[in-house]
Amino acid sequence: MNAPQPVINRPFLKWAGGKAKLAARISAILPKDQCLVEPFVGAGSIFLNTDYDHYILSDINPDLINTFAQLKQAPAAFIADAAGFFGPANNTDEQFRLLRALFNSTADQYEKALLFVYLNRFCFNGLCRYNQSGKFNVSFGKYKEPYFPKAELAAFASRLDRAEVLCRSFEDAFTNLPSDCVVYCDPPYVPLTSTANFTSYSAGGFSLAQQHQLAKLAMACKVPVVLSNHNTPETRALYSGATLQCFDVQRNISQNGQNRGKAKELIASFFPQEQAA
């Protein structure tokens, strides 16, 4: 008989590079301690699929962190108010543009968080992208009936009493780390191909210099650090000295469905006691 598959707790947000499918594998690698620190929390798949006493969830995206903070503050009201945006009247290109413009202009952080959930589910592929002026600019997704993640929002909210949510850089996330913590990093990945260079990849995103800085911080850290990235010669060199696990994973890495397939995945683990040995 085949072994039962582990239950995956899925996040309420769609997120490029989300780790829901790899959550069990990553959880098995993460050392067990009191606190998990995530400098690149994204949609929170690892947060949802691990069991630490305390979490420190951070990301440099203020809209993402604000949404988590608003959900934490008033879960029932937030979920009810977010549901109001999910209906046929808001599932048109014209209405989507109006609500996207409202999201980009409002100073009301509660309203902005509700709209972030709406945009995430109604926009193309659940992408989160901003123009050079910092305005959300993903187009309408044209879905027949976007899914309202009521259960996922409730499940996420139920765990937030164990979590701090902070908007900050990954460099700041590595400062003053608790001695009883483990750090899991899921940064924007390096390009898989030579045609996808770092110049285009880092426009408003993550540069080669930042990849090196993150690896340097992980290597020097006094608590365990586990990182995910693409498996390339560059990342294997970048994480020299770490314990590496390399494998293939199914990922939708192309907008063209016919070009979607296996991606090369790498998990690097830095354990201070092993480095000191």
XYZ file of N, CA and C in Angstrom:
831
model
N 0.828 -1.198 0.000
C 0.000 0.000 0.000
C 0.865 1.251 0.000
N 0.402 2.267 -0.699
C 1.116 3.531 -0.716
C 0.928 4.264 0.604
N 1.998 4.918 1.077
C 1.906 5.687 2.321
C 0.974 6.865 2.118
N 0.184 7.220 3.124
C -0.729 8.368 2.978
C 0.040 9.656 2.781
N -0.466 10.503 1.933
C 0.181 11.780 1.678
C -0.109 12.743 2.828
N 0.902 13.536 3.238
C 0.659 14.486 4.322
C -0.345 15.550 3.910
N -1.153 15.992 4.865
C -2.114 17.052 4.609
C -1.363 18.371 4.462
N -1.641 19.099 3.393
C -0.979 20.377 3.151
C -1.933 21.508 3.512
N -1.507 22.359 4.421
C -2.275 23.557 4.745
C -1.896 24.647 3.748
N -2.843 25.072 2.949
C -2.539 26.005 1.871
C -2.792 27.453 2.303
N -1.952 28.373 1.841
C -2.119 29.784 2.207
C -3.317 30.405 1.509
N -3.780 31.537 2.017
C -4.935 32.200 1.409
C -4.549 33.038 0.204
N -3.254 33.287 0.017
C -2.777 34.050 -1.127
C -2.137 33.135 -2.162
N -2.359 33.416 -3.431
C -1.537 32.823 -4.479
C -0.174 33.514 -4.401
N 0.894 32.775 -4.678
C 2.209 33.412 -4.551
C 3.214 32.713 -5.444
N 3.891 33.489 -6.288
C 4.922 32.930 -7.158
C 6.019 32.295 -6.312
N 6.364 31.045 -6.623
C 7.398 30.362 -5.863
C 6.945 29.853 -4.513
N 5.626 29.817 -4.292
C 5.098 29.340 -3.009
C 5.555 27.911 -2.707
N 5.663 27.592 -1.439
C 6.268 26.320 -1.029
C 5.256 25.290 -0.523
N 3.990 25.416 -0.859
C 2.993 24.458 -0.358
C 3.353 23.019 -0.735
N 3.766 22.784 -1.976
C 4.065 21.424 -2.418
C 5.326 20.863 -1.776
N 6.209 21.737 -1.323
C 7.463 21.294 -0.721
C 7.464 21.433 0.795
N 6.332 21.831 1.360
C 6.289 22.144 2.790
C 6.710 20.962 3.652
N 6.231 19.758 3.341
C 6.570 18.589 4.156
C 8.060 18.291 4.072
N 8.614 18.421 2.887
C 10.042 18.137 2.701
C 10.901 19.153 3.450
N 10.536 20.422 3.350
C 11.302 21.464 4.038
C 11.140 21.346 5.540
N 9.937 21.066 6.000
C 9.685 20.908 7.426
C 10.534 19.796 8.019
N 10.726 18.717 7.259
C 11.525 17.592 7.742
C 12.997 17.960 7.876
N 13.458 18.930 7.109
C 14.860 19.357 7.147
C 15.107 20.367 8.260
N 14.117 21.201 8.541
C 14.301 22.262 9.530
C 14.544 21.686 10.924
N 15.608 22.123 11.604
C 15.826 21.672 12.978
C 14.672 22.097 13.877
N 14.444 21.321 14.915
C 13.362 21.633 15.845
C 13.887 22.520 16.969
N 13.284 23.649 17.149
C 13.650 24.565 18.222
C 12.395 25.316 18.636
N 12.558 26.416 19.352
C 11.399 27.140 19.865
C 10.792 28.108 18.859
N 11.614 28.666 17.972
C 11.168 29.777 17.127
C 11.645 29.581 15.696
N 10.781 29.883 14.737
C 11.158 29.896 13.320
C 11.118 31.329 12.819
N 12.217 31.757 12.213
C 12.318 33.090 11.629
C 12.286 32.956 10.113
N 11.387 33.698 9.461
C 11.301 33.684 7.990
C 11.510 35.099 7.455
N 12.682 35.405 6.915
C 12.932 36.733 6.360
C 12.216 36.985 5.022
N 11.768 35.911 4.360
C 11.044 36.016 3.078
C 9.759 35.199 3.205
N 8.839 35.637 4.045
C 7.714 34.772 4.385
C 6.786 34.508 3.206
N 6.666 35.441 2.254
C 5.758 35.229 1.136
C 4.356 34.932 1.627
N 3.711 33.942 1.025
C 2.335 33.609 1.411
C 2.265 32.793 2.696
N 3.410 32.298 3.188
C 3.423 31.648 4.490
C 3.204 30.149 4.504
N 3.562 29.444 3.430
C 3.335 27.994 3.403
C 4.120 27.256 4.479
N 5.348 27.680 4.745
C 6.151 26.998 5.759
C 5.617 27.320 7.155
N 5.227 28.553 7.373
C 4.567 28.946 8.621
C 3.350 28.061 8.889
N 2.571 27.783 7.869
C 1.337 27.011 8.022
C 1.575 25.527 8.225
N 2.738 25.044 7.822
C 2.982 23.601 7.809
C 4.138 23.173 8.715
N 4.413 23.982 9.729
C 5.374 23.624 10.763
C 4.718 23.882 12.115
N 5.402 23.460 13.172
C 4.810 23.606 14.508
C 5.864 24.099 15.501
N 6.150 25.390 15.435
C 7.058 26.022 16.387
C 6.236 26.794 17.421
N 6.828 27.014 18.584
C 6.137 27.774 19.621
C 5.933 29.229 19.225
N 6.881 29.740 18.446
C 6.846 31.160 18.092
C 7.394 31.339 16.679
N 6.875 32.342 15.981
C 7.322 32.660 14.626
C 7.632 34.149 14.522
N 8.660 34.459 13.758
C 8.937 35.844 13.378
C 8.883 35.886 11.856
N 7.797 36.434 11.331
C 7.530 36.442 9.892
C 7.806 37.836 9.342
N 8.709 37.917 8.396
C 9.001 39.229 7.829
C 9.130 39.143 6.318
N 8.972 40.288 5.697
C 9.077 40.415 4.252
C 9.266 41.891 3.958
N 9.868 42.188 2.812
C 10.099 43.583 2.468
C 8.887 44.210 1.788
N 7.882 43.391 1.462
C 6.670 43.888 0.804
C 5.699 44.427 1.861
N 5.500 45.751 1.929
C 4.641 46.309 2.979
C 3.170 45.918 2.834
N 2.698 45.701 1.614
C 1.299 45.318 1.413
C 1.031 43.911 1.945
N 1.969 43.020 1.741
C 1.840 41.660 2.257
C 1.793 41.665 3.790
N 2.748 42.344 4.403
C 2.825 42.357 5.860
C 1.637 43.105 6.466
N 1.196 44.168 5.833
C 0.012 44.876 6.317
C -1.215 43.969 6.288
N -1.351 43.154 5.253
C -2.487 42.242 5.162
C -2.460 41.234 6.310
N -1.294 40.680 6.602
C -1.180 39.756 7.734
C -1.526 40.462 9.049
N -1.032 41.692 9.193
C -1.270 42.441 10.442
C -2.745 42.761 10.637
N -3.431 43.154 9.564
C -4.857 43.472 9.654
C -5.676 42.219 9.949
N -5.309 41.106 9.337
C -5.998 39.837 9.606
C -5.798 39.418 11.056
N -4.593 39.596 11.568
C -4.296 39.229 12.952
C -5.104 40.062 13.945
N -5.290 41.331 13.632
C -5.946 42.255 14.556
C -7.440 41.977 14.704
N -8.108 41.659 13.600
C -9.562 41.445 13.655
C -9.958 40.371 12.649
N -9.664 39.098 12.947
C -9.849 38.026 11.963
C -11.266 37.900 11.414
N -12.273 37.837 12.287
C -13.644 37.610 11.826
C -14.133 38.753 10.958
N -13.895 39.987 11.393
C -14.327 41.151 10.621
C -13.595 41.220 9.289
N -12.293 40.937 9.318
C -11.507 41.001 8.079
C -12.023 39.989 7.062
N -12.260 38.763 7.503
C -12.724 37.724 6.578
C -14.096 38.079 6.010
N -14.993 38.588 6.853
C -16.328 38.975 6.383
C -16.240 40.126 5.390
N -15.391 41.112 5.675
C -15.270 42.274 4.781
C -14.592 41.890 3.470
N -13.616 41.004 3.531
C -12.944 40.557 2.306
C -13.911 39.805 1.403
N -14.808 39.034 2.005
C -15.790 38.270 1.223
C -16.671 39.190 0.380
N -16.889 40.410 0.864
C -17.730 41.352 0.131
C -17.193 41.754 -1.222
N -15.891 41.556 -1.442
C -15.293 41.903 -2.736
C -15.403 40.770 -3.755
N -15.806 39.575 -3.280
C -15.827 38.410 -4.154
C -17.254 38.173 -4.651
N -17.506 38.644 -5.845
C -18.820 38.482 -6.439
C -18.784 38.911 -7.898
N -19.822 38.590 -8.656
C -19.853 38.899 -10.089
C -19.649 40.381 -10.403
N -20.148 41.263 -9.535
C -20.044 42.699 -9.826
C -18.599 43.173 -9.900
N -17.706 42.520 -9.167
C -16.291 42.913 -9.168
C -15.436 42.073 -10.102
N -16.080 41.161 -10.831
C -15.330 40.279 -11.720
C -15.422 40.736 -13.175
N -15.140 42.016 -13.378
C -15.057 42.571 -14.729
C -13.772 43.379 -14.828
N -13.286 43.542 -16.033
C -12.043 44.287 -16.225
C -12.201 45.738 -15.761
N -13.344 46.331 -16.042
C -13.566 47.723 -15.659
C -13.557 47.886 -14.139
N -14.273 47.014 -13.442
C -14.318 47.112 -11.986
C -12.967 46.772 -11.363
N -12.285 45.794 -11.946
C -10.950 45.448 -11.465
C -10.021 46.660 -11.543
N -10.072 47.385 -12.647
C -9.222 48.567 -12.804
C -9.561 49.635 -11.758
N -10.859 49.809 -11.484
C -11.276 50.795 -10.489
C -10.763 50.415 -9.096
N -10.884 49.133 -8.753
C -10.436 48.692 -7.435
C -8.910 48.672 -7.343
N -8.251 48.379 -8.435
C -6.781 48.454 -8.446
C -6.320 49.884 -8.235
N -7.000 50.837 -8.879
C -6.673 52.253 -8.695
C -6.926 52.686 -7.250
N -8.010 52.179 -6.651
C -8.295 52.494 -5.255
C -7.198 51.930 -4.349
N -6.781 50.719 -4.612
C -5.690 50.110 -3.845
C -4.431 50.973 -3.921
N -4.126 51.472 -5.098
C -2.910 52.259 -5.297
C -2.995 53.668 -4.714
N -4.185 54.113 -4.378
C -4.333 55.494 -3.903
C -4.739 55.600 -2.432
N -5.364 54.563 -1.873
C -5.902 54.691 -0.521
C -4.805 54.758 0.533
N -5.055 55.535 1.565
C -4.153 55.591 2.726
C -4.705 54.765 3.885
N -5.895 54.208 3.703
C -6.538 53.386 4.728
C -5.935 51.977 4.660
N -5.164 51.616 5.667
C -4.433 50.347 5.621
C -5.348 49.125 5.721
N -6.455 49.253 6.398
C -7.410 48.148 6.466
C -8.028 47.909 5.084
N -8.468 48.989 4.446
C -9.030 48.886 3.097
C -7.994 48.330 2.130
N -6.768 48.779 2.268
C -5.699 48.329 1.380
C -5.452 46.823 1.517
N -5.526 46.326 2.752
C -5.337 44.893 2.980
C -6.466 44.071 2.351
N -7.702 44.529 2.490
C -8.833 43.831 1.870
C -8.671 43.793 0.354
N -8.258 44.918 -0.206
C -8.075 45.002 -1.652
C -6.896 44.142 -2.115
N -5.893 43.980 -1.265
C -4.753 43.124 -1.613
C -5.215 41.685 -1.804
N -6.108 41.211 -0.939
C -6.658 39.859 -1.087
C -7.471 39.768 -2.377
N -8.303 40.787 -2.630
C -9.097 40.808 -3.864
C -8.204 40.767 -5.101
N -7.216 41.654 -5.166
C -6.341 41.727 -6.334
C -5.588 40.420 -6.541
N -5.143 39.826 -5.456
C -4.401 38.577 -5.550
C -5.218 37.477 -6.217
N -6.500 37.433 -5.948
C -7.353 36.367 -6.476
C -7.979 36.696 -7.829
N -8.075 37.976 -8.160
C -8.719 38.373 -9.422
C -7.718 38.757 -10.500
N -6.445 38.982 -10.138
C -5.482 39.412 -11.148
C -4.899 38.212 -11.884
N -4.127 38.465 -12.915
C -3.551 37.418 -13.754
C -2.538 36.584 -12.965
N -2.815 35.285 -12.855
C -1.903 34.313 -12.236
C -1.556 34.607 -10.780
N -2.312 35.473 -10.118
C -2.004 35.799 -8.731
C -0.673 36.489 -8.548
N -0.217 37.165 -9.595
C 1.089 37.825 -9.521
C 1.046 39.036 -8.596
N 2.184 39.354 -8.018
C 2.324 40.580 -7.227
C 3.463 41.370 -7.844
N 3.114 42.417 -8.572
C 4.115 43.184 -9.324
C 3.765 44.660 -9.257
N 4.802 45.492 -9.166
C 4.619 46.933 -9.059
C 5.443 47.630 -10.148
N 4.966 48.802 -10.576
C 5.740 49.567 -11.543
C 6.809 50.386 -10.811
N 7.561 51.197 -11.553
C 8.660 51.953 -10.954
C 8.177 53.003 -9.964
N 6.900 53.339 -10.046
C 6.320 54.296 -9.097
C 5.750 53.610 -7.867
N 5.905 52.291 -7.800
C 5.409 51.548 -6.655
C 3.932 51.225 -6.720
N 3.331 51.322 -7.907
C 1.904 51.031 -8.062
C 1.704 49.599 -8.555
N 0.758 48.909 -7.937
C 0.408 47.550 -8.366
C -0.115 47.615 -9.794
N 0.453 46.810 -10.703
C 0.081 46.971 -12.113
C -0.228 45.664 -12.843
N -0.565 44.607 -12.100
C -0.931 43.348 -12.756
C -2.319 43.479 -13.358
N -2.520 42.873 -14.512
C -3.781 43.000 -15.236
C -4.850 42.039 -14.704
N -6.070 42.244 -15.164
C -7.234 41.437 -14.792
C -7.035 39.989 -15.232
N -7.442 39.037 -14.384
C -7.185 37.634 -14.650
C -8.206 36.931 -15.523
N -9.400 37.463 -15.643
C -10.454 36.876 -16.472
C -10.843 35.469 -16.023
N -10.974 35.261 -14.707
C -11.423 33.975 -14.191
C -12.942 33.949 -14.115
N -13.512 32.764 -14.365
C -14.968 32.645 -14.368
C -15.542 32.981 -12.996
N -14.951 32.439 -11.948
C -15.440 32.666 -10.588
C -14.277 32.531 -9.608
N -13.566 33.611 -9.349
C -12.425 33.540 -8.423
C -12.823 32.969 -7.067
N -11.944 32.145 -6.553
C -12.190 31.437 -5.290
C -11.951 32.363 -4.099
N -12.921 32.397 -3.169
C -12.717 33.146 -1.943
C -12.141 32.213 -0.886
N -10.932 32.470 -0.395
C -10.257 31.534 0.518
C -10.675 31.718 1.979
N -11.941 31.529 2.263
C -12.452 31.751 3.626
C -11.784 30.822 4.632
N -11.755 29.530 4.324
C -11.167 28.569 5.253
C -9.670 28.819 5.429
N -8.995 29.185 4.332
C -7.557 29.432 4.395
C -7.246 30.685 5.216
N -8.067 31.711 5.078
C -7.898 32.918 5.888
C -8.081 32.597 7.369
N -9.101 31.819 7.686
C -9.365 31.467 9.078
C -8.236 30.634 9.667
N -7.720 29.686 8.880
C -6.627 28.841 9.355
C -5.360 29.661 9.587
N -5.089 30.572 8.689
C -3.913 31.443 8.830
C -4.054 32.309 10.075
N -5.233 32.905 10.230
C -5.484 33.782 11.377
C -5.361 33.033 12.699
N -5.759 31.779 12.719
C -5.744 31.004 13.968
C -4.335 30.758 14.480
N -3.343 30.899 13.599
C -1.955 30.672 13.991
C -1.210 31.970 14.292
N -1.801 33.099 13.956
C -1.082 34.371 14.067
C -0.850 34.822 15.509
N -1.538 34.212 16.478
C -1.266 34.579 17.869
C 0.122 34.120 18.300
N 0.717 33.228 17.519
C 2.087 32.760 17.799
C 3.139 33.552 17.034
N 2.702 34.520 16.242
C 3.624 35.140 15.287
C 3.753 36.651 15.455
N 4.970 37.133 15.240
C 5.228 38.550 15.001
C 5.302 38.737 13.491
N 4.701 39.803 12.971
C 4.791 40.085 11.545
C 5.456 41.443 11.369
N 6.517 41.465 10.571
C 7.355 42.655 10.472
C 7.701 42.943 9.021
N 7.621 44.204 8.632
C 8.060 44.622 7.305
C 9.497 45.110 7.434
N 10.424 44.362 6.867
C 11.837 44.714 6.975
C 12.646 43.942 5.943
N 13.876 44.365 5.736
C 14.780 43.706 4.804
C 15.302 42.408 5.397
N 15.826 41.542 4.541
C 16.393 40.298 5.057
C 17.622 40.573 5.911
N 18.365 41.636 5.585
C 19.524 41.978 6.413
C 19.089 42.287 7.841
N 18.019 43.078 7.985
C 17.515 43.402 9.320
C 16.977 42.164 10.031
N 16.409 41.232 9.261
C 15.861 40.015 9.860
C 16.945 39.163 10.513
N 18.190 39.315 10.059
C 19.290 38.531 10.612
C 19.915 39.190 11.847
N 19.450 40.372 12.227
C 20.006 41.038 13.400
C 19.236 40.631 14.655
N 19.957 40.488 15.740
C 19.365 40.176 17.048
C 18.465 38.939 17.013
N 18.939 37.892 16.371
C 18.160 36.654 16.297
C 18.102 35.973 17.659
N 16.951 35.427 18.038
C 16.878 34.656 19.290
C 17.825 33.458 19.236
N 18.401 33.104 20.359
C 19.351 31.987 20.394
C 18.674 30.644 20.165
N 17.355 30.591 20.386
C 16.613 29.330 20.248
C 15.817 29.278 18.951
N 16.326 29.932 17.907
C 15.568 29.997 16.643
C 16.246 29.222 15.527
N 15.483 28.976 14.499
C 15.919 28.427 13.219
C 15.478 29.436 12.166
N 16.299 29.658 11.134
C 15.963 30.605 10.081
C 15.711 29.845 8.781
N 14.570 30.117 8.149
C 14.293 29.562 6.820
C 14.171 30.698 5.827
N 14.976 30.637 4.766
C 14.998 31.691 3.745
C 14.519 31.159 2.399
N 13.548 31.839 1.829
C 13.022 31.511 0.502
C 13.102 32.766 -0.356
N 14.314 33.175 -0.732
C 14.478 34.422 -1.484
C 13.998 34.277 -2.923
N 13.842 35.384 -3.645
C 13.643 35.268 -5.093
C 14.779 34.448 -5.683
N 14.441 33.506 -6.550
C 15.431 32.551 -7.041
C 16.349 33.158 -8.108
N 17.548 32.577 -8.210
C 18.447 32.941 -9.303
C 17.837 32.420 -10.606
N 18.188 33.004 -11.754
C 17.646 32.522 -13.027
C 18.100 31.100 -13.325
N 17.228 30.337 -13.976
C 17.575 28.967 -14.360
C 18.411 28.919 -15.622
N 18.274 29.933 -16.475
C 18.945 29.906 -17.766
C 19.858 31.105 -17.925
N 20.826 30.967 -18.814
C 21.771 32.050 -19.058
C 21.113 33.243 -19.735
N 19.968 33.019 -20.380
C 19.288 34.134 -21.059
C 18.535 35.008 -20.067
N 18.226 34.451 -18.891
C 17.541 35.240 -17.858
C 18.615 35.828 -16.951
N 19.148 36.993 -17.325
C 20.276 37.528 -16.572
C 19.826 38.285 -15.336
N 20.799 38.594 -14.489
C 20.473 39.218 -13.221
C 19.991 40.649 -13.384
N 20.331 41.300 -14.477
C 19.888 42.682 -14.666
C 18.374 42.745 -14.775
N 17.807 41.882 -15.637
C 16.352 41.885 -15.778
C 15.686 41.286 -14.554
N 16.327 40.293 -13.969
C 15.752 39.605 -12.816
C 15.633 40.516 -11.612
N 16.581 41.446 -11.466
C 16.623 42.229 -10.237
C 15.912 43.570 -10.347
N 15.273 43.842 -11.469
C 14.561 45.117 -11.616
C 13.455 45.192 -10.574
N 13.701 45.992 -9.542
C 12.735 46.089 -8.458
C 12.687 44.844 -7.607
N 13.667 43.966 -7.760
C 13.617 42.688 -7.079
C 14.872 42.358 -6.316
N 15.541 41.278 -6.695
C 16.644 40.737 -5.912
C 17.868 40.594 -6.804
N 18.957 41.219 -6.428
C 20.142 41.272 -7.278
C 21.136 40.164 -6.936
N 22.132 40.011 -7.788
C 23.206 39.059 -7.542
C 23.951 39.420 -6.263
N 24.167 40.710 -6.054
C 24.845 41.153 -4.836
C 24.049 40.760 -3.593
N 22.728 40.842 -3.673
C 21.889 40.452 -2.535
C 21.930 38.939 -2.303
N 21.998 38.158 -3.388
C 22.153 36.709 -3.233
C 23.436 36.391 -2.462
N 24.514 37.077 -2.816
C 25.789 36.859 -2.126
C 25.712 37.316 -0.673
N 25.063 38.443 -0.426
C 24.934 38.946 0.939
C 24.136 37.988 1.805
N 23.056 37.431 1.249
C 22.251 36.471 1.997
C 23.073 35.227 2.330
N 23.823 34.717 1.366
C 24.658 33.538 1.614
C 25.708 33.828 2.681
N 26.273 35.017 2.642
C 27.273 35.418 3.638
C 26.665 35.459 5.039
N 25.465 36.017 5.153
C 24.788 36.077 6.445
C 24.450 34.678 6.959
N 24.001 33.808 6.068
C 23.658 32.439 6.456
C 24.889 31.696 6.951
N 25.997 31.883 6.257
C 27.229 31.183 6.609
C 27.766 31.639 7.967
N 27.592 32.924 8.281
C 28.132 33.480 9.525
C 27.165 33.367 10.700
N 25.941 32.917 10.447
C 24.906 32.913 11.472
C 25.211 31.891 12.567
N 24.879 32.229 13.797
C 25.148 31.360 14.946
C 23.986 30.407 15.239
N 22.918 30.496 14.457
C 21.808 29.547 14.570
C 21.625 28.871 13.211
N 20.946 27.717 13.159
C 20.772 27.027 11.876
C 20.009 27.877 10.854
N 20.456 27.816 9.609
C 19.810 28.523 8.504
C 19.594 27.539 7.360
N 18.378 27.484 6.846
C 18.031 26.642 5.703
C 17.531 27.559 4.599
N 18.037 27.362 3.372
C 17.668 28.214 2.240
C 17.179 27.366 1.084
N 16.233 27.909 0.315
C 15.773 27.309 -0.933
C 16.221 28.170 -2.097
N 16.500 27.524 -3.226
C 16.846 28.263 -4.442
C 16.801 27.295 -5.614
N 17.033 27.806 -6.818
C 17.215 26.919 -7.958
C 18.550 26.198 -7.829
N 18.594 25.007 -8.349
C 19.829 24.230 -8.358
C 20.614 24.569 -9.630
N 21.609 25.419 -9.490
C 22.466 25.823 -10.612
C 23.913 25.773 -10.140
N 24.871 25.794 -11.069
C 26.277 25.871 -10.641
C 26.537 27.094 -9.767
N 25.826 28.196 -10.047
C 26.028 29.426 -9.272
C 25.569 29.249 -7.825
N 24.407 28.638 -7.629
C 23.924 28.487 -6.252
C 24.731 27.451 -5.490
N 25.181 26.384 -6.164
C 25.997 25.392 -5.467
C 27.314 26.017 -5.008
N 27.857 26.928 -5.823
C 29.069 27.644 -5.407
C 28.747 28.661 -4.318
N 27.604 29.308 -4.449
C 27.190 30.332 -3.495
C 27.047 29.752 -2.096
N 26.514 28.531 -2.014
C 26.269 27.899 -0.728
C 27.349 26.870 -0.386
N 28.546 27.135 -0.822
C 29.667 26.255 -0.520
C 29.821 26.117 0.993
N 29.957 24.883 1.450
C 30.075 24.643 2.882
C 28.780 24.212 3.524
N 27.680 24.377 2.815
C 26.382 23.951 3.336
C 26.122 22.488 2.987
N 25.190 21.878 3.687
C 24.673 20.574 3.295
C 23.616 20.811 2.229
N 23.792 20.181 1.062
C 22.907 20.447 -0.072
C 22.024 19.250 -0.379
N 20.760 19.523 -0.661
C 19.845 18.539 -1.213
C 19.340 19.079 -2.541
N 19.482 18.299 -3.608
C 19.095 18.734 -4.949
C 18.083 17.742 -5.526
N 17.025 18.265 -6.136
C 15.982 17.402 -6.668
C 15.155 18.190 -7.679
N 14.340 17.466 -8.437
C 13.440 18.090 -9.398
C 12.078 18.312 -8.752
N 11.414 19.386 -9.150
C 10.088 19.670 -8.631
C 9.233 20.225 -9.766
N 7.956 19.838 -9.787
C 7.023 20.359 -10.779
C 6.700 21.802 -10.449
N 6.946 22.696 -11.372
C 6.645 24.099 -11.113
C 6.189 24.764 -12.391
N 5.185 25.654 -12.256
C 4.703 26.421 -13.395
C 5.604 27.622 -13.599
N 6.702 27.402 -14.316
C 7.709 28.440 -14.476
C 7.547 29.197 -15.791
N 6.500 28.894 -16.535
C 6.264 29.580 -17.797
C 4.799 29.941 -17.922
N 4.506 31.070 -18.559
C 3.124 31.451 -18.804
C 2.487 30.532 -19.838
N 3.313 29.927 -20.671
C 2.846 28.986 -21.674
C 2.737 27.604 -21.030
N 1.510 27.089 -20.917
C 1.298 25.814 -20.254
C 2.092 24.681 -20.854
N 2.360 24.707 -22.176
C 3.100 23.641 -22.828
C 4.573 23.630 -22.416
N 5.046 24.757 -21.864
C 6.443 24.852 -21.470
C 6.656 24.641 -19.971
N 5.608 24.238 -19.269
C 5.727 24.041 -17.839
C 6.192 22.622 -17.554
N 7.141 22.484 -16.629
C 7.664 21.160 -16.342
C 8.477 21.155 -15.077
N 9.498 20.304 -15.067
C 10.329 20.129 -13.880
C 11.330 21.281 -13.756
N 11.503 21.738 -12.528
C 12.513 22.745 -12.224
C 13.528 22.118 -11.279
N 14.754 22.586 -11.356
C 15.825 22.083 -10.511
C 15.814 22.844 -9.187
N 15.572 22.115 -8.099
C 15.432 22.726 -6.782
C 16.630 22.359 -5.906
N 17.022 23.292 -5.049
C 18.128 23.076 -4.123
C 17.724 23.567 -2.737
N 18.048 22.794 -1.716
C 17.886 23.227 -0.333
C 19.251 23.161 0.331
N 19.705 24.289 0.846
C 21.015 24.387 1.497
C 20.823 24.595 2.984
N 21.546 23.824 3.789
C 21.430 23.908 5.249
C 22.780 24.250 5.861
N 22.797 25.339 6.617
C 23.987 25.739 7.366
C 23.736 25.456 8.846
N 24.556 24.573 9.417
C 24.423 24.227 10.831
C 25.691 24.666 11.558
N 25.593 25.637 12.449
C 26.792 26.205 13.083
C 27.692 25.174 13.751
N 27.117 24.161 14.408
C 27.941 23.179 15.101
C 28.778 22.380 14.138
N 28.249 22.126 12.912
C 28.996 21.382 11.922
C 30.106 22.246 11.337
N 29.824 23.549 11.154
C 30.832 24.434 10.605
C 32.001 24.587 11.562
N 31.701 24.551 12.879
C 32.746 24.740 13.873
C 33.578 23.488 14.091
N 33.038 22.329 13.667
C 33.733 21.061 13.912
C 35.009 20.946 13.086
